[in-house]
PDB file of C-alpha atoms and ligand atoms in Angstrom:
ATOM      1  CA  UNK A  10      -0.545  -0.364  17.265  1.00 97.00           C
ATOM      2  CA  UNK A  11      -1.881   0.863  13.931  1.00 98.00           C
ATOM      3  CA  UNK A  12      -4.768  -0.919  12.207  1.00 97.00           C
ATOM      4  CA  UNK A  13      -4.592  -1.321   8.404  1.00 98.00           C
ATOM      5  CA  UNK A  14      -7.693  -2.844   6.860  1.00 96.00           C
ATOM      6  CA  UNK A  15      -6.849  -5.624   4.390  1.00 95.00           C
ATOM      7  CA  UNK A  16      -9.543  -5.231   1.753  1.00 94.00           C
ATOM      8  CA  UNK A  17     -10.367  -3.426  -1.474  1.00 94.00           C
ATOM      9  CA  UNK A  18     -14.065  -3.204  -0.621  1.00 94.00           C
ATOM     10  CA  UNK A  19     -14.675   0.535  -0.684  1.00 95.00           C
ATOM     11  CA  UNK A  20     -17.934   0.400   1.300  1.00 94.00           C
ATOM     12  CA  UNK A  21     -16.328  -1.711   4.020  1.00 93.00           C
ATOM     13  CA  UNK A  22     -13.393   0.727   4.209  1.00 95.00           C
ATOM     14  CA  UNK A  23     -15.727   3.720   4.450  1.00 95.00           C
ATOM     15  CA  UNK A  24     -17.724   2.114   7.296  1.00 94.00           C
ATOM     16  CA  UNK A  25     -14.624   1.153   9.280  1.00 94.00           C
ATOM     17  CA  UNK A  26     -12.970   4.520   8.663  1.00 93.00           C
ATOM     18  CA  UNK A  27     -15.982   6.285  10.158  1.00 93.00           C
ATOM     19  CA  UNK A  28     -15.464   4.260  13.333  1.00 93.00           C
ATOM     20  CA  UNK A  29     -12.049   5.880  13.649  1.00 92.00           C
ATOM     21  CA  UNK A  30     -10.242   2.544  13.706  1.00 90.00           C
ATOM     22  CA  UNK A  31      -8.536   2.599  10.321  1.00 95.00           C
ATOM     23  CA  UNK A  32      -4.997   3.975  10.100  1.00 97.00           C
ATOM     24  CA  UNK A  33      -4.315   2.674   6.604  1.00 98.00           C
ATOM     25  CA  UNK A  34      -5.274   0.096   3.983  1.00 97.00           C
ATOM     26  CA  UNK A  35      -3.512  -2.823   2.333  1.00 97.00           C
ATOM     27  CA  UNK A  36      -4.740  -4.187  -0.961  1.00 94.00           C
ATOM     28  CA  UNK A  37      -3.422  -6.782  -3.347  1.00 91.00           C
ATOM     29  CA  UNK A  38      -4.341  -7.719  -6.925  1.00 90.00           C
ATOM     30  CA  UNK A  39      -6.689 -10.560  -5.855  1.00 91.00           C
ATOM     31  CA  UNK A  40      -8.581  -8.286  -3.445  1.00 90.00           C
ATOM     32  CA  UNK A  41      -8.969  -5.674  -6.191  1.00 92.00           C
ATOM     33  CA  UNK A  42     -10.115  -8.312  -8.675  1.00 91.00           C
ATOM     34  CA  UNK A  43     -12.830  -9.381  -6.182  1.00 88.00           C
ATOM     35  CA  UNK A  44     -13.996  -5.756  -5.882  1.00 88.00           C
ATOM     36  CA  UNK A  45     -14.715  -5.706  -9.634  1.00 89.00           C
ATOM     37  CA  UNK A  46     -12.736  -2.505 -10.438  1.00 89.00           C
ATOM     38  CA  UNK A  47      -9.283  -1.831 -11.856  1.00 90.00           C
ATOM     39  CA  UNK A  48      -6.226  -1.311  -9.638  1.00 90.00           C
ATOM     40  CA  UNK A  49      -6.090   2.386 -10.571  1.00 91.00           C
ATOM     41  CA  UNK A  50      -9.810   3.090 -10.029  1.00 93.00           C
ATOM     42  CA  UNK A  51     -10.167   1.223  -6.759  1.00 95.00           C
ATOM     43  CA  UNK A  52      -6.915   2.605  -5.328  1.00 95.00           C
ATOM     44  CA  UNK A  53      -8.028   6.154  -6.168  1.00 96.00           C
ATOM     45  CA  UNK A  54     -11.401   5.608  -4.467  1.00 96.00           C
ATOM     46  CA  UNK A  55      -9.709   4.251  -1.335  1.00 96.00           C
ATOM     47  CA  UNK A  56      -7.228   7.139  -1.227  1.00 97.00           C
ATOM     48  CA  UNK A  57     -10.147   9.577  -1.360  1.00 96.00           C
ATOM     49  CA  UNK A  58     -11.447   8.066   1.890  1.00 96.00           C
ATOM     50  CA  UNK A  59      -8.325   7.256   3.900  1.00 96.00           C
ATOM     51  CA  UNK A  60      -5.533   9.673   4.800  1.00 95.00           C
ATOM     52  CA  UNK A  61      -2.984   7.061   5.924  1.00 97.00           C
ATOM     53  CA  UNK A  62      -0.906   4.758   3.712  1.00 98.00           C
ATOM     54  CA  UNK A  63      -2.797   2.746   1.085  1.00 98.00           C
ATOM     55  CA  UNK A  64      -0.703  -0.167  -0.216  1.00 97.00           C
ATOM     56  CA  UNK A  65      -1.118  -0.886  -3.924  1.00 96.00           C
ATOM     57  CA  UNK A  66       0.811  -3.854  -5.261  1.00 96.00           C
ATOM     58  CA  UNK A  67       2.775  -4.207  -8.472  1.00 96.00           C
ATOM     59  CA  UNK A  68       1.942  -7.338 -10.448  1.00 94.00           C
ATOM     60  CA  UNK A  69       5.180  -7.550 -12.454  1.00 96.00           C
ATOM     61  CA  UNK A  70       7.884  -9.945 -11.341  1.00 97.00           C
ATOM     62  CA  UNK A  71      10.829  -8.184 -12.992  1.00 98.00           C
ATOM     63  CA  UNK A  72      12.499  -4.963 -11.886  1.00 98.00           C
ATOM     64  CA  UNK A  73      12.036  -2.744 -14.993  1.00 98.00           C
ATOM     65  CA  UNK A  74       8.318  -3.503 -15.240  1.00 98.00           C
ATOM     66  CA  UNK A  75       7.879  -3.162 -11.456  1.00 98.00           C
ATOM     67  CA  UNK A  76       9.329   0.354 -11.705  1.00 98.00           C
ATOM     68  CA  UNK A  77       6.986   1.268 -14.567  1.00 98.00           C
ATOM     69  CA  UNK A  78       3.997   0.099 -12.524  1.00 97.00           C
ATOM     70  CA  UNK A  79       5.279   1.881  -9.408  1.00 98.00           C
ATOM     71  CA  UNK A  80       5.445   5.173 -11.323  1.00 98.00           C
ATOM     72  CA  UNK A  81       1.829   4.779 -12.445  1.00 97.00           C
ATOM     73  CA  UNK A  82       0.626   3.805  -8.947  1.00 96.00           C
ATOM     74  CA  UNK A  83       2.532   6.682  -7.315  1.00 97.00           C
ATOM     75  CA  UNK A  84       0.655   9.184  -9.490  1.00 97.00           C
ATOM     76  CA  UNK A  85      -2.748   8.048  -8.171  1.00 96.00           C
ATOM     77  CA  UNK A  86      -2.379   9.823  -4.797  1.00 97.00           C
ATOM     78  CA  UNK A  87       0.338  10.949  -2.444  1.00 96.00           C
ATOM     79  CA  UNK A  88      -0.572   8.356   0.208  1.00 97.00           C
ATOM     80  CA  UNK A  89      -0.120   5.390  -2.140  1.00 98.00           C
ATOM     81  CA  UNK A  90       2.467   3.052  -0.651  1.00 98.00           C
ATOM     82  CA  UNK A  91       3.950   0.767  -3.301  1.00 98.00           C
ATOM     83  CA  UNK A  92       3.783  -2.916  -2.408  1.00 98.00           C
ATOM     84  CA  UNK A  93       6.459  -5.192  -3.880  1.00 98.00           C
ATOM     85  CA  UNK A  94       7.116  -8.903  -3.387  1.00 98.00           C
ATOM     86  CA  UNK A  95      10.059 -10.082  -1.304  1.00 98.00           C
ATOM     87  CA  UNK A  96      12.145 -11.310  -4.247  1.00 98.00           C
ATOM     88  CA  UNK A  97      15.525 -10.040  -5.430  1.00 98.00           C
ATOM     89  CA  UNK A  98      13.831  -7.869  -8.060  1.00 98.00           C
ATOM     90  CA  UNK A  99      11.341  -6.704  -5.432  1.00 98.00           C
ATOM     91  CA  UNK A 100      14.165  -5.651  -3.088  1.00 98.00           C
ATOM     92  CA  UNK A 101      15.893  -3.819  -5.916  1.00 98.00           C
ATOM     93  CA  UNK A 102      12.613  -2.063  -6.720  1.00 98.00           C
ATOM     94  CA  UNK A 103      12.151  -1.244  -3.024  1.00 98.00           C
ATOM     95  CA  UNK A 104      15.411   0.688  -2.902  1.00 98.00           C
ATOM     96  CA  UNK A 105      14.743   2.448  -6.215  1.00 98.00           C
ATOM     97  CA  UNK A 106      11.181   3.429  -5.263  1.00 98.00           C
ATOM     98  CA  UNK A 107      12.425   4.882  -1.953  1.00 98.00           C
ATOM     99  CA  UNK A 108      15.380   6.705  -3.484  1.00 97.00           C
ATOM    100  CA  UNK A 109      14.138   7.748  -6.916  1.00 96.00           C
ATOM    101  CA  UNK A 110      10.374   8.106  -6.422  1.00 96.00           C
ATOM    102  CA  UNK A 111      10.555   9.065  -2.744  1.00 97.00           C
ATOM    103  CA  UNK A 112       7.581   6.850  -1.927  1.00 97.00           C
ATOM    104  CA  UNK A 113       6.815   4.492   0.932  1.00 98.00           C
ATOM    105  CA  UNK A 114       7.252   0.785   0.186  1.00 98.00           C
ATOM    106  CA  UNK A 115       5.538  -2.237   1.705  1.00 98.00           C
ATOM    107  CA  UNK A 116       7.604  -5.385   1.100  1.00 98.00           C
ATOM    108  CA  UNK A 117       5.186  -8.287   1.173  1.00 98.00           C
ATOM    109  CA  UNK A 118       5.280 -12.099   1.230  1.00 98.00           C
ATOM    110  CA  UNK A 119       7.768 -12.337   4.090  1.00 98.00           C
ATOM    111  CA  UNK A 120       8.094 -15.795   5.621  1.00 98.00           C
ATOM    112  CA  UNK A 121      11.410 -15.598   7.495  1.00 98.00           C
ATOM    113  CA  UNK A 122      13.413 -13.299   9.755  1.00 98.00           C
ATOM    114  CA  UNK A 123      16.321 -13.231   7.305  1.00 98.00           C
ATOM    115  CA  UNK A 124      13.994 -12.025   4.561  1.00 98.00           C
ATOM    116  CA  UNK A 125      12.808  -9.250   6.903  1.00 98.00           C
ATOM    117  CA  UNK A 126      16.435  -8.256   7.493  1.00 98.00           C
ATOM    118  CA  UNK A 127      16.990  -7.951   3.726  1.00 98.00           C
ATOM    119  CA  UNK A 128      13.875  -5.791   3.362  1.00 98.00           C
ATOM    120  CA  UNK A 129      15.035  -3.444   6.143  1.00 98.00           C
ATOM    121  CA  UNK A 130      18.425  -3.119   4.473  1.00 98.00           C
ATOM    122  CA  UNK A 131      16.655  -2.308   1.187  1.00 98.00           C
ATOM    123  CA  UNK A 132      14.916   0.600   2.960  1.00 98.00           C
ATOM    124  CA  UNK A 133      11.397  -0.847   3.269  1.00 98.00           C
ATOM    125  CA  UNK A 134       8.874   1.345   5.077  1.00 98.00           C
ATOM    126  CA  UNK A 135       6.840  -1.734   6.037  1.00 98.00           C
ATOM    127  CA  UNK A 136       7.595  -5.458   6.120  1.00 98.00           C
ATOM    128  CA  UNK A 137       4.611  -7.800   5.806  1.00 98.00           C
ATOM    129  CA  UNK A 138       5.199 -11.204   7.442  1.00 98.00           C
ATOM    130  CA  UNK A 139       2.351 -13.649   6.710  1.00 98.00           C
ATOM    131  CA  UNK A 140       1.667 -15.144  10.140  1.00 98.00           C
ATOM    132  CA  UNK A 141      -1.383 -17.248   9.197  1.00 98.00           C
ATOM    133  CA  UNK A 142       0.395 -18.803   6.255  1.00 98.00           C
ATOM    134  CA  UNK A 143       3.435 -19.567   8.447  1.00 98.00           C
ATOM    135  CA  UNK A 144       1.122 -21.259  10.977  1.00 98.00           C
ATOM    136  CA  UNK A 145      -0.306 -23.333   8.099  1.00 98.00           C
ATOM    137  CA  UNK A 146       3.140 -24.877   7.532  1.00 97.00           C
ATOM    138  CA  UNK A 147       3.275 -26.071  11.158  1.00 97.00           C
ATOM    139  CA  UNK A 148       5.720 -23.330  12.223  1.00 97.00           C
ATOM    140  CA  UNK A 149       4.772 -20.457  14.562  1.00 98.00           C
ATOM    141  CA  UNK A 150       3.845 -17.221  12.796  1.00 98.00           C
ATOM    142  CA  UNK A 151       4.016 -15.142  15.959  1.00 98.00           C
ATOM    143  CA  UNK A 152       7.507 -16.401  16.735  1.00 98.00           C
ATOM    144  CA  UNK A 153       8.492 -14.900  13.384  1.00 98.00           C
ATOM    145  CA  UNK A 154       7.105 -11.519  14.519  1.00 98.00           C
ATOM    146  CA  UNK A 155       9.109 -11.759  17.752  1.00 98.00           C
ATOM    147  CA  UNK A 156      12.291 -12.547  15.850  1.00 98.00           C
ATOM    148  CA  UNK A 157      11.825  -9.630  13.468  1.00 98.00           C
ATOM    149  CA  UNK A 158      11.060  -7.268  16.392  1.00 98.00           C
ATOM    150  CA  UNK A 159      14.338  -8.311  18.079  1.00 98.00           C
ATOM    151  CA  UNK A 160      16.407  -7.935  14.907  1.00 98.00           C
ATOM    152  CA  UNK A 161      14.957  -4.533  14.021  1.00 98.00           C
ATOM    153  CA  UNK A 162      15.427  -3.281  17.595  1.00 98.00           C
ATOM    154  CA  UNK A 163      18.996  -4.651  17.775  1.00 98.00           C
ATOM    155  CA  UNK A 164      20.021  -2.507  14.815  1.00 98.00           C
ATOM    156  CA  UNK A 165      17.500   0.294  15.156  1.00 98.00           C
ATOM    157  CA  UNK A 166      15.918  -0.368  11.760  1.00 98.00           C
ATOM    158  CA  UNK A 167      12.985   1.974  11.209  1.00 98.00           C
ATOM    159  CA  UNK A 168      11.071  -0.480   8.984  1.00 98.00           C
ATOM    160  CA  UNK A 169       7.636  -1.045  10.541  1.00 98.00           C
ATOM    161  CA  UNK A 170       6.401  -4.581  11.165  1.00 98.00           C
ATOM    162  CA  UNK A 171       2.995  -4.960   9.504  1.00 98.00           C
ATOM    163  CA  UNK A 172       1.465  -8.248  10.629  1.00 98.00           C
ATOM    164  CA  UNK A 173      -0.345  -9.767   7.623  1.00 98.00           C
ATOM    165  CA  UNK A 174      -2.364 -12.922   7.014  1.00 97.00           C
ATOM    166  CA  UNK A 175      -3.997 -12.503  10.413  1.00 98.00           C
ATOM    167  CA  UNK A 176      -6.335 -15.447  10.940  1.00 97.00           C
ATOM    168  CA  UNK A 177      -7.130 -15.471  14.673  1.00 97.00           C
ATOM    169  CA  UNK A 178      -7.888 -12.989  17.453  1.00 97.00           C
ATOM    170  CA  UNK A 179      -4.894 -14.416  19.267  1.00 97.00           C
ATOM    171  CA  UNK A 180      -2.692 -13.134  16.408  1.00 98.00           C
ATOM    172  CA  UNK A 181      -3.940  -9.628  17.243  1.00 98.00           C
ATOM    173  CA  UNK A 182      -3.237  -9.927  20.969  1.00 98.00           C
ATOM    174  CA  UNK A 183       0.189 -11.507  20.436  1.00 98.00           C
ATOM    175  CA  UNK A 184       1.151  -8.836  17.882  1.00 98.00           C
ATOM    176  CA  UNK A 185       0.294  -6.114  20.407  1.00 98.00           C
ATOM    177  CA  UNK A 186       2.228  -7.872  23.193  1.00 98.00           C
ATOM    178  CA  UNK A 187       5.298  -8.293  20.973  1.00 98.00           C
ATOM    179  CA  UNK A 188       5.140  -4.665  19.884  1.00 98.00           C
ATOM    180  CA  UNK A 189       4.387  -5.046  16.175  1.00 98.00           C
ATOM    181  CA  UNK A 190       3.813  -1.628  14.595  1.00 98.00           C
ATOM    182  CA  UNK A 191       0.780  -2.465  12.456  1.00 98.00           C
ATOM    183  CA  UNK A 192      -1.827  -5.227  12.283  1.00 98.00           C
ATOM    184  CA  UNK A 193      -4.112  -5.935   9.347  1.00 97.00           C
TER     185      UNK A 193
HETATM  186  C1  E4P B 211      -1.820  -9.251   2.153  1.00 82.45           C
HETATM  187  O1  E4P B 211      -1.729  -8.595   1.145  1.00 82.45           O
HETATM  188  C2  E4P B 211      -2.716 -10.400   2.112  1.00 82.45           C
HETATM  189  O2  E4P B 211      -3.998  -9.994   1.687  1.00 82.45           O
HETATM  190  C3  E4P B 211      -2.968 -11.140   3.341  1.00 82.45           C
HETATM  191  O3  E4P B 211      -2.662 -10.566   4.539  1.00 82.45           O
HETATM  192  C4  E4P B 211      -2.911 -12.607   3.119  1.00 82.45           C
HETATM  193  O4  E4P B 211      -3.767 -13.176   3.979  1.00 82.45           O
HETATM  194  P1  E4P B 211      -4.358 -14.643   3.843  1.00 82.45           P
HETATM  195  O5  E4P B 211      -3.318 -15.607   4.314  1.00 82.45           O
HETATM  196  O6  E4P B 211      -5.522 -14.575   4.770  1.00 82.45           O
HETATM  197  O7  E4P B 211      -4.761 -14.863   2.423  1.00 82.45           O
END
């Protein structure tokens, strides 16, 4: 199971990377805001440290603007993975970023197995189901991971399951038992 650190704190990333435990990084606009830098600056600094995929998220909600942002983010470094929200425009951007920019895409804000199926069909490199947030609604976040694992295996989708919104150590153990590809 790969470990992606979910932070935009450059010092924290450097320390964890030296331990040899970090396979990639996921950021989002709120994490970058907390770090005090701009999306471009902070993403560049992280890409200088980490070789694996570094997710940088678009903030636009509409397809044309998402594509403009994706082009800018893709130029920062070759390991930038463009993160888009799981909306219709986000799915459209996912396909276009894969096909036209040839970049990896992390489709985020996944709360259901059917949404994960749509993301796989749109060519997502990673799907990010938010297990902690699903638990908060009274449903079972890890059951969602199991369902997605079954669906992806049934049809041999190559999209990797990136378990996000991890709030307990049990989430980590369950993700490994289910066979999730990545945990944050
Ligand atoms: C992903 O981009 C998010 O940072 C994240 O995994 C959400 O986690 P939270 O539910 O702990 O805010």
